[in-house]
Short mmCIF file of C-alpha atoms and ligand atoms in Angstrom, two decimals:
data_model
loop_
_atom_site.label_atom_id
_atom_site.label_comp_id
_atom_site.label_asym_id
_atom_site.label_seq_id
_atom_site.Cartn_x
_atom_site.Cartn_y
_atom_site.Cartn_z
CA UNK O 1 -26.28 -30.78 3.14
CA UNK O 2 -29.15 -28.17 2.73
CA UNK O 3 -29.06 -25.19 0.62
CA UNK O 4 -28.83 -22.40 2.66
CA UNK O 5 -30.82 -19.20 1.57
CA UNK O 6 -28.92 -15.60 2.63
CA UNK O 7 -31.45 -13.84 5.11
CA UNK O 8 -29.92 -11.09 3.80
CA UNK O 9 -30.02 -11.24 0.14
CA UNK O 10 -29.71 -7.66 -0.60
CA UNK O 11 -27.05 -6.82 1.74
CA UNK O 12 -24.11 -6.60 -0.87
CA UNK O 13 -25.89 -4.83 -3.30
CA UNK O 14 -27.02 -2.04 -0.53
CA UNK O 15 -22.68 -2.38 0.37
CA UNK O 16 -22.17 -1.27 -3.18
CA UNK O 17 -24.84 1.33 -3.01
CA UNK O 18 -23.01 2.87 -0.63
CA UNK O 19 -25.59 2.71 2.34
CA UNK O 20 -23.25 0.86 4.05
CA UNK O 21 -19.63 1.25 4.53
CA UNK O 22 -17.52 -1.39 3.06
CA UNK O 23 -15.97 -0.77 6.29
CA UNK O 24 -18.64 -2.02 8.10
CA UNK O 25 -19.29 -5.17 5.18
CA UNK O 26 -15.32 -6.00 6.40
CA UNK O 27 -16.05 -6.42 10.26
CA UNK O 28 -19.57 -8.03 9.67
CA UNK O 29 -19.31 -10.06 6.13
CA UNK O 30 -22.51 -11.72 5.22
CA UNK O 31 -23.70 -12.88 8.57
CA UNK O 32 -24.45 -15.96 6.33
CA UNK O 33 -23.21 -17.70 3.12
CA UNK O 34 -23.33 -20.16 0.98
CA UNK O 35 -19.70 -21.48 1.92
CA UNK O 36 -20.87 -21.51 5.15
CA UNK O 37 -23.43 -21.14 8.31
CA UNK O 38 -21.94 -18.59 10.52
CA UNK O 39 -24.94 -16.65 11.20
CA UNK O 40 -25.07 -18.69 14.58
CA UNK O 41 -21.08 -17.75 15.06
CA UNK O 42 -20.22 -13.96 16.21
CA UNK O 43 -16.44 -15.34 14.43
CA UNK O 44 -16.45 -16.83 11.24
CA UNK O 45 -15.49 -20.61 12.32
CA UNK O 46 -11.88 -21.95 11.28
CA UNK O 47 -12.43 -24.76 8.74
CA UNK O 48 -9.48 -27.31 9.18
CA UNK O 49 -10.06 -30.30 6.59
CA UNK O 50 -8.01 -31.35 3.62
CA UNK O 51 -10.67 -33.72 2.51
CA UNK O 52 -14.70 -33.76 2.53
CA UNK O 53 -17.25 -36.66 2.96
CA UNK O 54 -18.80 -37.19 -0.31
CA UNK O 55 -21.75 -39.09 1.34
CA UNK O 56 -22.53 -40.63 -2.54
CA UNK O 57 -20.50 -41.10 -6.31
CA UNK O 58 -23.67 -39.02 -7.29
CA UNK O 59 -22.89 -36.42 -4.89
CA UNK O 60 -18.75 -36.93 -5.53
CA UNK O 61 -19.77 -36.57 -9.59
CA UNK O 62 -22.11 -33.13 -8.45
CA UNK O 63 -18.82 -31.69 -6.74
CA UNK O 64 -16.48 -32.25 -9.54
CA UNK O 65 -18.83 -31.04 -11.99
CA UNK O 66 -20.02 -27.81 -9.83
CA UNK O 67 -16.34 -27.09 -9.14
CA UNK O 68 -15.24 -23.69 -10.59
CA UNK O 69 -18.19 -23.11 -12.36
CA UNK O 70 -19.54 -21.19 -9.60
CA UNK O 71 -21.86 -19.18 -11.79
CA UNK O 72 -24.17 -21.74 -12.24
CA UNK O 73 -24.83 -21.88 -8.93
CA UNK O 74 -27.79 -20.37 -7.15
CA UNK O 75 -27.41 -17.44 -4.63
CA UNK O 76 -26.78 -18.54 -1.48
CA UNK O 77 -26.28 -22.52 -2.31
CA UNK O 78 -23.53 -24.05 -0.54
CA UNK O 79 -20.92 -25.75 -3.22
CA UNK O 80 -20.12 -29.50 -2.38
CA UNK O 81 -16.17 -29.09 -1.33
CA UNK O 82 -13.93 -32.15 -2.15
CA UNK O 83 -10.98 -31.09 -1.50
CA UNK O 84 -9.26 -28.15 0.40
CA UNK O 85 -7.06 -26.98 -2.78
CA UNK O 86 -9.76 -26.93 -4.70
CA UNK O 87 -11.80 -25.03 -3.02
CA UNK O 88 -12.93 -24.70 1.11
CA UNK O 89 -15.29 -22.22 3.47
CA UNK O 90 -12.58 -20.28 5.69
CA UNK O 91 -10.51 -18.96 2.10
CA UNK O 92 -13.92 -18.71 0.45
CA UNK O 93 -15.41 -16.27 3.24
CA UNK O 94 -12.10 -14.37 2.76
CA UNK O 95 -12.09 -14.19 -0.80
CA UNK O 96 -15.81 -12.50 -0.66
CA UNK O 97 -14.18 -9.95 1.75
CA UNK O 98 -11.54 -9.40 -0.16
CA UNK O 99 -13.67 -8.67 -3.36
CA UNK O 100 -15.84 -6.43 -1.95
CA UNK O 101 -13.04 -4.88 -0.41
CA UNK O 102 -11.71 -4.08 -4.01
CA UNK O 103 -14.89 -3.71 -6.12
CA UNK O 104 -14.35 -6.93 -7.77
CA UNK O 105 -17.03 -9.65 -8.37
CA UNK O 106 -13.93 -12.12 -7.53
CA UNK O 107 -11.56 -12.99 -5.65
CA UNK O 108 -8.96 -16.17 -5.79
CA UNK O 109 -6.29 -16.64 -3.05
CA UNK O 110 -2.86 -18.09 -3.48
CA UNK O 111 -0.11 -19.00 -0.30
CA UNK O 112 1.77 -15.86 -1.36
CA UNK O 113 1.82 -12.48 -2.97
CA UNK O 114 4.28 -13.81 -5.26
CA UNK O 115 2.42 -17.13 -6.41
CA UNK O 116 -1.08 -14.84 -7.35
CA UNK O 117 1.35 -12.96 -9.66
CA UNK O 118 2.46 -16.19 -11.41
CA UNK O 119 -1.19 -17.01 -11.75
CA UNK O 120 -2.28 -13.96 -13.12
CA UNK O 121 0.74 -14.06 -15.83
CA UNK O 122 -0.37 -17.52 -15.95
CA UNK O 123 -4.14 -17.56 -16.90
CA UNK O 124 -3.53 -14.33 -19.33
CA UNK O 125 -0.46 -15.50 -21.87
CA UNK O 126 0.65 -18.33 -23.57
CA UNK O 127 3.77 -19.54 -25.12
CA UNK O 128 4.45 -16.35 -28.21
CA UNK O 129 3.01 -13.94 -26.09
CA UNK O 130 4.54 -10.75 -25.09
CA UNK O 131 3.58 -8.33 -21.91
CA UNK O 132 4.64 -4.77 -21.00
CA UNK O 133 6.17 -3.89 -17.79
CA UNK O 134 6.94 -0.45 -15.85
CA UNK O 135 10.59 -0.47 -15.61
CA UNK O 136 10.62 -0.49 -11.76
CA UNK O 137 8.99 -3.55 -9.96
CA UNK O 138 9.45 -5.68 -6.82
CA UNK O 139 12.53 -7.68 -6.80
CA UNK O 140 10.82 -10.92 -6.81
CA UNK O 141 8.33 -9.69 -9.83
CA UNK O 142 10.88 -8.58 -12.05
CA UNK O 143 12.79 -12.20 -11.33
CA UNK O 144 9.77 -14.08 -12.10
CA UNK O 145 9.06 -12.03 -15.49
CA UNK O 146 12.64 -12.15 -16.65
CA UNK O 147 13.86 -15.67 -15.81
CA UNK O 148 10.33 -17.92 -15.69
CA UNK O 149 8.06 -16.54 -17.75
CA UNK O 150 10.78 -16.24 -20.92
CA UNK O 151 11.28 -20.44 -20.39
CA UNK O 152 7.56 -20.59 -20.98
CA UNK O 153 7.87 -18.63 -24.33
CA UNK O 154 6.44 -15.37 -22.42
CA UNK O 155 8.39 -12.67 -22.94
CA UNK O 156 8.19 -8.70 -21.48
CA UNK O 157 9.02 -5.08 -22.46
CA UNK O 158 9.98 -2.45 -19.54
CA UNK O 159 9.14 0.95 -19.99
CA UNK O 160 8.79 3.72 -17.75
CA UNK O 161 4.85 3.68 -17.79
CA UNK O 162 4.56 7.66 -16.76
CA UNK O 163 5.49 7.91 -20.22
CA UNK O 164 2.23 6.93 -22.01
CA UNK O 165 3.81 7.16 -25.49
CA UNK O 166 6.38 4.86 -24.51
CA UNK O 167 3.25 2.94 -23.29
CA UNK O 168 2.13 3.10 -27.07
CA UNK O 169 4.89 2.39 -28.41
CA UNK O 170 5.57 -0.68 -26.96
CA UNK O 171 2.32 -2.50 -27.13
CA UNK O 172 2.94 -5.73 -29.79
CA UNK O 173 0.31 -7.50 -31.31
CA UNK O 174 0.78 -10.43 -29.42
CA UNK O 175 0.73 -8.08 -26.73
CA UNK O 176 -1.62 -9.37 -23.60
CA UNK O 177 -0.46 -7.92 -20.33
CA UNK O 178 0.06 -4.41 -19.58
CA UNK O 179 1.46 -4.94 -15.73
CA UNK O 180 2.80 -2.13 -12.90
CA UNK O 181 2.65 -1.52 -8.91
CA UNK O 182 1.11 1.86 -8.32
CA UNK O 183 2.35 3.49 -5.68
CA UNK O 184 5.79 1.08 -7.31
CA UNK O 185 8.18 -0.15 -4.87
CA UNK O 186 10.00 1.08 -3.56
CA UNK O 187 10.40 4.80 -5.39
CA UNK O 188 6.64 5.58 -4.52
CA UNK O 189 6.27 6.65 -8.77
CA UNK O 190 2.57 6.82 -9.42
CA UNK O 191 1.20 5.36 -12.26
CA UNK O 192 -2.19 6.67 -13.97
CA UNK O 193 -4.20 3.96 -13.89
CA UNK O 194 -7.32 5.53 -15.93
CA UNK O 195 -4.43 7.01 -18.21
CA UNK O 196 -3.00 3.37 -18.66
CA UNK O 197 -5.99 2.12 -19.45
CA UNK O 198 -6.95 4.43 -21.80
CA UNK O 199 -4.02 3.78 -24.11
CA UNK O 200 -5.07 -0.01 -23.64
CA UNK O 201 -8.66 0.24 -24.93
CA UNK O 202 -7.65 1.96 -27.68
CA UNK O 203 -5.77 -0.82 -28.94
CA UNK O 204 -8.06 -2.86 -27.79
CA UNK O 205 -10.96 -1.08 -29.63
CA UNK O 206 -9.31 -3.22 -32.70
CA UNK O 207 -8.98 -6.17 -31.19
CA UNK O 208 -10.90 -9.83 -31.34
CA UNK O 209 -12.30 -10.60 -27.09
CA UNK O 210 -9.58 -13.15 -27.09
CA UNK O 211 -6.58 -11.12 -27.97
CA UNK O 212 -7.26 -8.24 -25.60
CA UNK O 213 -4.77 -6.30 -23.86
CA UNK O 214 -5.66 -6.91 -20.01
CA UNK O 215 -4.44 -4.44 -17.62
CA UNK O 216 -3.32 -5.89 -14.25
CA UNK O 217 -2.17 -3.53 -11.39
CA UNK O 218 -0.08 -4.26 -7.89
CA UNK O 219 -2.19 -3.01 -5.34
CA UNK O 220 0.02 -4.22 -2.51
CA UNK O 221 1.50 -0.98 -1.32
CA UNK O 222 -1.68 0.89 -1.04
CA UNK O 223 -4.21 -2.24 -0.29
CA UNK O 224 -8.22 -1.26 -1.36
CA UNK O 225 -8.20 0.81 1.95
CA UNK O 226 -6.61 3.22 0.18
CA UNK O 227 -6.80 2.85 -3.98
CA UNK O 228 -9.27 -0.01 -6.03
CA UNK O 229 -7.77 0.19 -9.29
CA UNK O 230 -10.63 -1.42 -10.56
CA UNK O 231 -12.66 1.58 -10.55
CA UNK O 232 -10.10 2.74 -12.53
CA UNK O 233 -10.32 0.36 -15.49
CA UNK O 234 -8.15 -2.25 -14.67
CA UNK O 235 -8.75 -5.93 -15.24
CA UNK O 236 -7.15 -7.61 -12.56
CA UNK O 237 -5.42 -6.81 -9.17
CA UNK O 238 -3.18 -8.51 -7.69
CA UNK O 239 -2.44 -8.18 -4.24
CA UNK O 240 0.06 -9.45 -1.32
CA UNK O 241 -1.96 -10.12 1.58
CA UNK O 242 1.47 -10.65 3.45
CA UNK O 243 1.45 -7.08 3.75
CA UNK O 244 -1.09 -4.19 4.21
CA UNK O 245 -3.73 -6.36 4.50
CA UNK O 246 -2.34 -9.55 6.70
CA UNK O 247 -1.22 -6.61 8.91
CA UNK O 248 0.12 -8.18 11.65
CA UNK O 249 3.25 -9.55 9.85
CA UNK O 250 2.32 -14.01 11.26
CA UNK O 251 1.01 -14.66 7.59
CA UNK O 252 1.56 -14.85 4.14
CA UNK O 253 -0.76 -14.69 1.40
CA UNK O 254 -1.96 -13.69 -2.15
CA UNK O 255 -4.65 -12.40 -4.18
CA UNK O 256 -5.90 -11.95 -7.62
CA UNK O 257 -9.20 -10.05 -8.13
CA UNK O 258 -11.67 -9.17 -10.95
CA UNK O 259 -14.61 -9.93 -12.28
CA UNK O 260 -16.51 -13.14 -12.85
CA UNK O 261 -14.93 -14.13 -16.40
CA UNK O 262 -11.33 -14.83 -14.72
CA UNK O 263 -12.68 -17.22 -11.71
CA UNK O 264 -13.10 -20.72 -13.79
CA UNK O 265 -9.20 -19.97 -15.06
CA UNK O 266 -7.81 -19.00 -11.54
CA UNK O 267 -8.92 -21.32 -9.97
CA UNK O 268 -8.50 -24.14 -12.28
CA UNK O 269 -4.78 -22.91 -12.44
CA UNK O 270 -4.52 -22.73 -8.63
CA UNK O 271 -6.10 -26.51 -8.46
CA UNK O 272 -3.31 -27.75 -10.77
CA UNK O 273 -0.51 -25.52 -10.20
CA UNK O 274 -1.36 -25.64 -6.00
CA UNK O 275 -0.21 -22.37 -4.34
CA UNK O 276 -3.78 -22.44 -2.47
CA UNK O 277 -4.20 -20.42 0.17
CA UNK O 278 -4.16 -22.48 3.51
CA UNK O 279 -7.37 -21.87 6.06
CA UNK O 280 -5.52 -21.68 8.52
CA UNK O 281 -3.69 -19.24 7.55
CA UNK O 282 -6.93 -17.55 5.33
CA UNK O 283 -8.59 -17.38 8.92
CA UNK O 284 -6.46 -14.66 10.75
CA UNK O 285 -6.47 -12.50 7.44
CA UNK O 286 -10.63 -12.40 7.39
CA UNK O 287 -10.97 -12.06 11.21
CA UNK O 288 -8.00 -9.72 12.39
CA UNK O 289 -6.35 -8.00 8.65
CA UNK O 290 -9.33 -7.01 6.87
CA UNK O 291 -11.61 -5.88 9.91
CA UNK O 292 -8.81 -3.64 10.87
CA UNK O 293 -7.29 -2.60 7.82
CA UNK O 294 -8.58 1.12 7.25
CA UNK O 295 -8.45 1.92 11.05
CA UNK O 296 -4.51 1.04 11.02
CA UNK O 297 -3.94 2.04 7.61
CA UNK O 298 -5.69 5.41 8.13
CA UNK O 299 -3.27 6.22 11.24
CA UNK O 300 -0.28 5.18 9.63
CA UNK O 301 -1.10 7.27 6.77
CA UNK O 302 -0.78 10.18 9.30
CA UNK O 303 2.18 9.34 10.92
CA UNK O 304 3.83 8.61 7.81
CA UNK O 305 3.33 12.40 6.51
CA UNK O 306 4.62 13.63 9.56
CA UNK O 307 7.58 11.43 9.65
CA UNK O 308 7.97 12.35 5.44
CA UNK O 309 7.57 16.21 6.99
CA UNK O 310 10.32 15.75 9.45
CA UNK O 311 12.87 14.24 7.35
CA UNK O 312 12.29 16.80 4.20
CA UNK O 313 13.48 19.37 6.57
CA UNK O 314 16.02 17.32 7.83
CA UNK O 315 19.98 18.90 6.70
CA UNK O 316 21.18 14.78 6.13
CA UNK O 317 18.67 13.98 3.96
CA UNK O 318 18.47 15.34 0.00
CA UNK O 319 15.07 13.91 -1.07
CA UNK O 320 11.32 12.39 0.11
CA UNK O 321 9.08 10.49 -2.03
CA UNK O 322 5.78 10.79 0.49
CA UNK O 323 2.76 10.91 -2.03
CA UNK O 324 1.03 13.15 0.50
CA UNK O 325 3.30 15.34 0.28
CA UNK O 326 2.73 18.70 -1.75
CA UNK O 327 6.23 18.44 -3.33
CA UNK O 328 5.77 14.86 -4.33
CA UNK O 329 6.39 14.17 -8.32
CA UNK O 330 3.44 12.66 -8.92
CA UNK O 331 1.11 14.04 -6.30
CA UNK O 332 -2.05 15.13 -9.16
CA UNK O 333 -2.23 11.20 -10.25
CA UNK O 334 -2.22 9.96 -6.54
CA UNK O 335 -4.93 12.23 -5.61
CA UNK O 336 -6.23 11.24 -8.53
CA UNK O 337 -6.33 7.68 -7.40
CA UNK O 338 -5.56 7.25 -4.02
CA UNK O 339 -8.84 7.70 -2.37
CA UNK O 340 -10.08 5.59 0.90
CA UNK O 341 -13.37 4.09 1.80
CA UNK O 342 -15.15 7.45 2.14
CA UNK O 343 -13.48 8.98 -1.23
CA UNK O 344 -11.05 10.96 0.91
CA UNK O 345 -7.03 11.08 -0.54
CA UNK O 346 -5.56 8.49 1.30
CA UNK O 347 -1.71 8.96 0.40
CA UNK O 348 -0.39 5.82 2.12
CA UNK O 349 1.97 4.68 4.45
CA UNK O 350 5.20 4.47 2.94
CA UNK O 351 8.13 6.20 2.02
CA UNK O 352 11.03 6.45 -0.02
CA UNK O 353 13.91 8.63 0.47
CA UNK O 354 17.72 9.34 -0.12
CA UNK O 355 20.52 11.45 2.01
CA UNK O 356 22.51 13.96 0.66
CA UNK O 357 25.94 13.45 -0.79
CA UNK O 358 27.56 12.13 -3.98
CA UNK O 359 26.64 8.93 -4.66
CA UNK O 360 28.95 6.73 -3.10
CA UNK O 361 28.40 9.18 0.35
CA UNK O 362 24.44 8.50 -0.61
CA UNK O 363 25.32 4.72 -0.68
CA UNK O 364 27.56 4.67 2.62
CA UNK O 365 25.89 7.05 4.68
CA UNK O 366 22.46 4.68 4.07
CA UNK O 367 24.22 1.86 5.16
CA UNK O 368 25.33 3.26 7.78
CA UNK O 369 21.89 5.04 8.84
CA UNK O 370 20.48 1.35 8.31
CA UNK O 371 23.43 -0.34 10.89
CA UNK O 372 22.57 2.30 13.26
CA UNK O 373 18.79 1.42 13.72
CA UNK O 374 19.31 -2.24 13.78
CA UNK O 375 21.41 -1.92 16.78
CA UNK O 376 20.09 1.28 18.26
CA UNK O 377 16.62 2.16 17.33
CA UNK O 378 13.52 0.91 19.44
CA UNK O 379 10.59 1.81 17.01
CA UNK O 380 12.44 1.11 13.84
CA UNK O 381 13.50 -2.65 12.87
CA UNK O 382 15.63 -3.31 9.72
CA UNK O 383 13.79 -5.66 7.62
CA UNK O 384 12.41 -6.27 4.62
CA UNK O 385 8.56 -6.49 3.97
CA UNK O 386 5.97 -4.08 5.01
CA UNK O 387 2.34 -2.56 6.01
CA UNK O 388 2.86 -4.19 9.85
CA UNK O 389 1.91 -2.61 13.38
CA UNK O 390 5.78 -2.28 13.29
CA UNK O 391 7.95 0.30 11.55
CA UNK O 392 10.40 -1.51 9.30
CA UNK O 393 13.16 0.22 7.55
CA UNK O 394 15.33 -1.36 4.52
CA UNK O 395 17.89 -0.52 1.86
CA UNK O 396 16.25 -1.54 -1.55
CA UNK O 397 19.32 -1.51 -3.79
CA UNK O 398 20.70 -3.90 -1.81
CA UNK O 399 18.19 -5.94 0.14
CA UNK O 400 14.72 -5.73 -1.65
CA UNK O 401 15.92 -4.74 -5.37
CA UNK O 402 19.15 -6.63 -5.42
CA UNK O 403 17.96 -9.08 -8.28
CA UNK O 404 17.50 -5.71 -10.56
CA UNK O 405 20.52 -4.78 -12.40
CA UNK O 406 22.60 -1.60 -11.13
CA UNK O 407 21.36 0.19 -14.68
CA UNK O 408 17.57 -0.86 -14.27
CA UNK O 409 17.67 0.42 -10.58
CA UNK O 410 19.33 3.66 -11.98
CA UNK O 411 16.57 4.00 -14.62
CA UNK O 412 13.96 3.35 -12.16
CA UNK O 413 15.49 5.55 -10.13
CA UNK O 414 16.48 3.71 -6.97
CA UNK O 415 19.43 5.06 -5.43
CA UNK O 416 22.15 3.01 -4.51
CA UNK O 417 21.61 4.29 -1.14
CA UNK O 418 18.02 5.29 -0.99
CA UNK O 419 15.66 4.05 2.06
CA UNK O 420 12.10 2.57 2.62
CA UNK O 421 10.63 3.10 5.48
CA UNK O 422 6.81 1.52 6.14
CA UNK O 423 5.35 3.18 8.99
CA UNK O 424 3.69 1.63 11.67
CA UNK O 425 1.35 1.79 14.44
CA UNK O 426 4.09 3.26 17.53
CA UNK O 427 4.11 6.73 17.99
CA UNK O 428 5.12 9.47 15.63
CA UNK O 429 7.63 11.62 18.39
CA UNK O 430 9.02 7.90 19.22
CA UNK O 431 9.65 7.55 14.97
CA UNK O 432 10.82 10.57 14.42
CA UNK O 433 13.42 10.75 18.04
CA UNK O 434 14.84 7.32 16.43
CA UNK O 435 15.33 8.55 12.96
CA UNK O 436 16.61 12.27 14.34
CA UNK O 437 19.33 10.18 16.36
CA UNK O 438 20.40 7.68 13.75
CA UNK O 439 20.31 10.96 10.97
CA UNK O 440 22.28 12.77 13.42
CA UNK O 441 25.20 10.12 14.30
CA UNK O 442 25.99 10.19 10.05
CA UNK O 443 29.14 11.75 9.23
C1 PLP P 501 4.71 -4.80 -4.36
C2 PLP P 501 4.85 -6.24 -3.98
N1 PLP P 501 4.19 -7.17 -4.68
C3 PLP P 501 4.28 -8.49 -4.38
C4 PLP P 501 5.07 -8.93 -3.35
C5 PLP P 501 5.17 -10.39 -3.09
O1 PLP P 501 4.41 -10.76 -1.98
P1 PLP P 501 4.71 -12.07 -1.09
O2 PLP P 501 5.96 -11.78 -0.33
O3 PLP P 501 3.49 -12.23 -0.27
O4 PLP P 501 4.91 -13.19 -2.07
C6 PLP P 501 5.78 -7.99 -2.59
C7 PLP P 501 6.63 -8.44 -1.47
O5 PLP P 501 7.34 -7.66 -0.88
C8 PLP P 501 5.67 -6.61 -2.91
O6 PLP P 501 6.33 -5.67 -2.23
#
């Protein structure tokens, strides 16, 4: 196999000059790369092999001893692949699209949102470790940090993380994880992510390299169209690609992105621990997600503020969580933070609200606004997940957020009968008609 030299060697660095959109890197990648020869192909080609001819021991011995120590490498010089969890073209071209896409030098992909998490947890602690949580997280995070990671001798603190004291306060020193979503799901609280990190360095300002405090942030809800918290001092961010940046709702898949340092680790831990991101699946994420993500992101940002508009006025409903919103809690720290490609606030695309009523009317009357749409509602489907073409509606206390306990959801302030809504790609009049008909059946 011949090296092959990139035509275009200074093509990322003029990306993250800013003389081109990384936009524009997203549809058109590298028109050639070391994983790969594509220049010839207008679409990246589909790589489909679990194992690669070795052609010699010598070359076999070459492979293992190149593999995931990628910085040694030369620009441009192809890596000999061996084997396709270890390491393959089709997840490789998406995993420099992805790190561009998030300002990282890195990116490693795992077969779900969900199993990049575990790796991240699992490359930065060790048994007599101790991280710090925000109190509200994904159902399936807050599972995996309070019933894995404490068998492994890993155990967490959850604190509301708006409260940087609390922050202070509950940093150990055998502390090594400070982790949150920003926007979080599904209340929409924004976290400071410069703010967060600012208490971090301080502690670790007194710390040896290998007991720093790393700060790892959730990007999933607003994807790097529309936040990069690693311009914002984070370490690592993780990412479901399932979502936002999938798009289309046919695949699942992970991320965890950074800088150089992490790469031998996550990968290494992805080899043994599997979880690798198929190429077949890697494929549709580079060529259709990622290509498309701002231009459907950026429209469903502005249907989602008018649909966040029309239900704040609406009599039914008591409160919206829309960061775009003037009235949102924590609108300064999103505009702070929530900025797309060309710097402008970019306030998402979902949103989190409750009806009016005492609590148990709250809970009922969301069940019963949920019922309605699954049976009735053409633009709205009731199902869990989000960041697709189509609108999906759910009821986190007791689909998404069940795992929590009914006093952490109360704490994190998810209502027993609050609603997430992601918005999608139909028609605003069609979203809002639905949700006016379904609001206006409630008793
Ligand atoms: C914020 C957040 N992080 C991570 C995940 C997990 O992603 P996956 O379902 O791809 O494992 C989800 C899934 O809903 C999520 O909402």
């Amino acid at each position: 196999m011949t090296d092959q030299k990139d035509p275009k060697p200074a093509f990322r660095r003029r990306v993250r000059e800013g003389l081109y959109n990384v936009r524009s890197f997203l549809v058109h990648g590298r028109y050639q790369t070391g994983q790969w020869d594509y220049s010839h192909h207008v679409i990246p080609p589909l790589s489909s092999s679990v194992t690669y001819r070795l052609d010699s021991a010598e070359r076999g011995a070459m492979g293992f001893e190149g593999f995931a120590a990628h910085e040694h490498r030369e620009p441009g010089q192809q890596p000999v692949y061996i084997y396709d969890r270890l390491d393959e073209p089709t997840r490789a071209m998406l995993e420099d699209h992805l790190a561009m896409a998030e300002g990282g030098e890195i990116a490693i992909c795992f077969s779900t949102g969900m199993a990049a998490i575990a790796a991240a947890f699992g490359v930065l602690t060790r048994v007599g470790q101790h991280f710090v949580a925000h109190q509200t997280l994904y159902g399936c995070t807050y599972s995996l940090l309070t019933s894995w990671l404490p068998r492994f001798g890993v155990e967490g603190s959850y604190v509301d993380l708006t409260d940087l004291e609390a922050l202070d306060r509950s940093i150990r020193p055998e502390t090594r994880v400070v982790y949150f979503e920003t926007p979080t799901n599904p209340t929409l609280e924004i976290i400071d992510i410069a703010a967060v990190c600012a208490v971090v360095k301080k502690h670790n300002a007194h710390r040896e390299q290998a007991d720093r405090i790393h700060v790892v942030v959730d990007n999933t809800f607003a994807s790097p169209a529309q936040q990069r918290p690693l311009e914002h001092g984070a370490d690592l961010v993780v990412a479901s690609l399932t979502k936002n940046i999938g798009g289309f709702g046919t695949d699942m898949g992970g991320a965890v992105i950074g800088s150089l340092k992490y790469e031998t680790d996550l990968i290494l831990y992805r080899k043994d621990f599997g979880g690798a991101l198929a190429p077949k699946t890697a494929w549709p994420i580079l060529v259709y997600g990622l290509p498309t993500l701002d231009l459907r992101l950026g429209r469903q940002a502005k249907t989602a503020r008018r649909v966040a508009d029309f239900l704040a006025e609406h009599p039914r409903v008591a409160k919206v969580h829309y960061p775009g919103r003037e009235d949102f809690p924590w609108r300064a720290a999103a505009e702070r933070q929530m900025r797309n490609f060309d710097g402008d606030f970019a306030p998402g695309i979902m949103i989190y609200f409750e009806l009016a009523g005492d609590p148990e009317q709250r809970f009922e009357r969301g069940r019963a606004l949920v019922n309605d749409i699954a049976a009735n509602a053409y633009t709205l489907t009731l199902a869990v997940s989000l960041g697709q073409l189509r609108t999906l509606i759910e009821m986190p206390s007791a689909m998404t957020h069940s795992v929590l306990p009914a006093e952490v959801q109360c704490g994190g302030g998810i209502d027993p009968g609050g609603i997430r809504l992601s918005i999608g790609i139909e028609d605003a009049h069609d979203i809002i008609r639905d949700l006016d008909e379904a609001l206006g059946k409630l008793s």
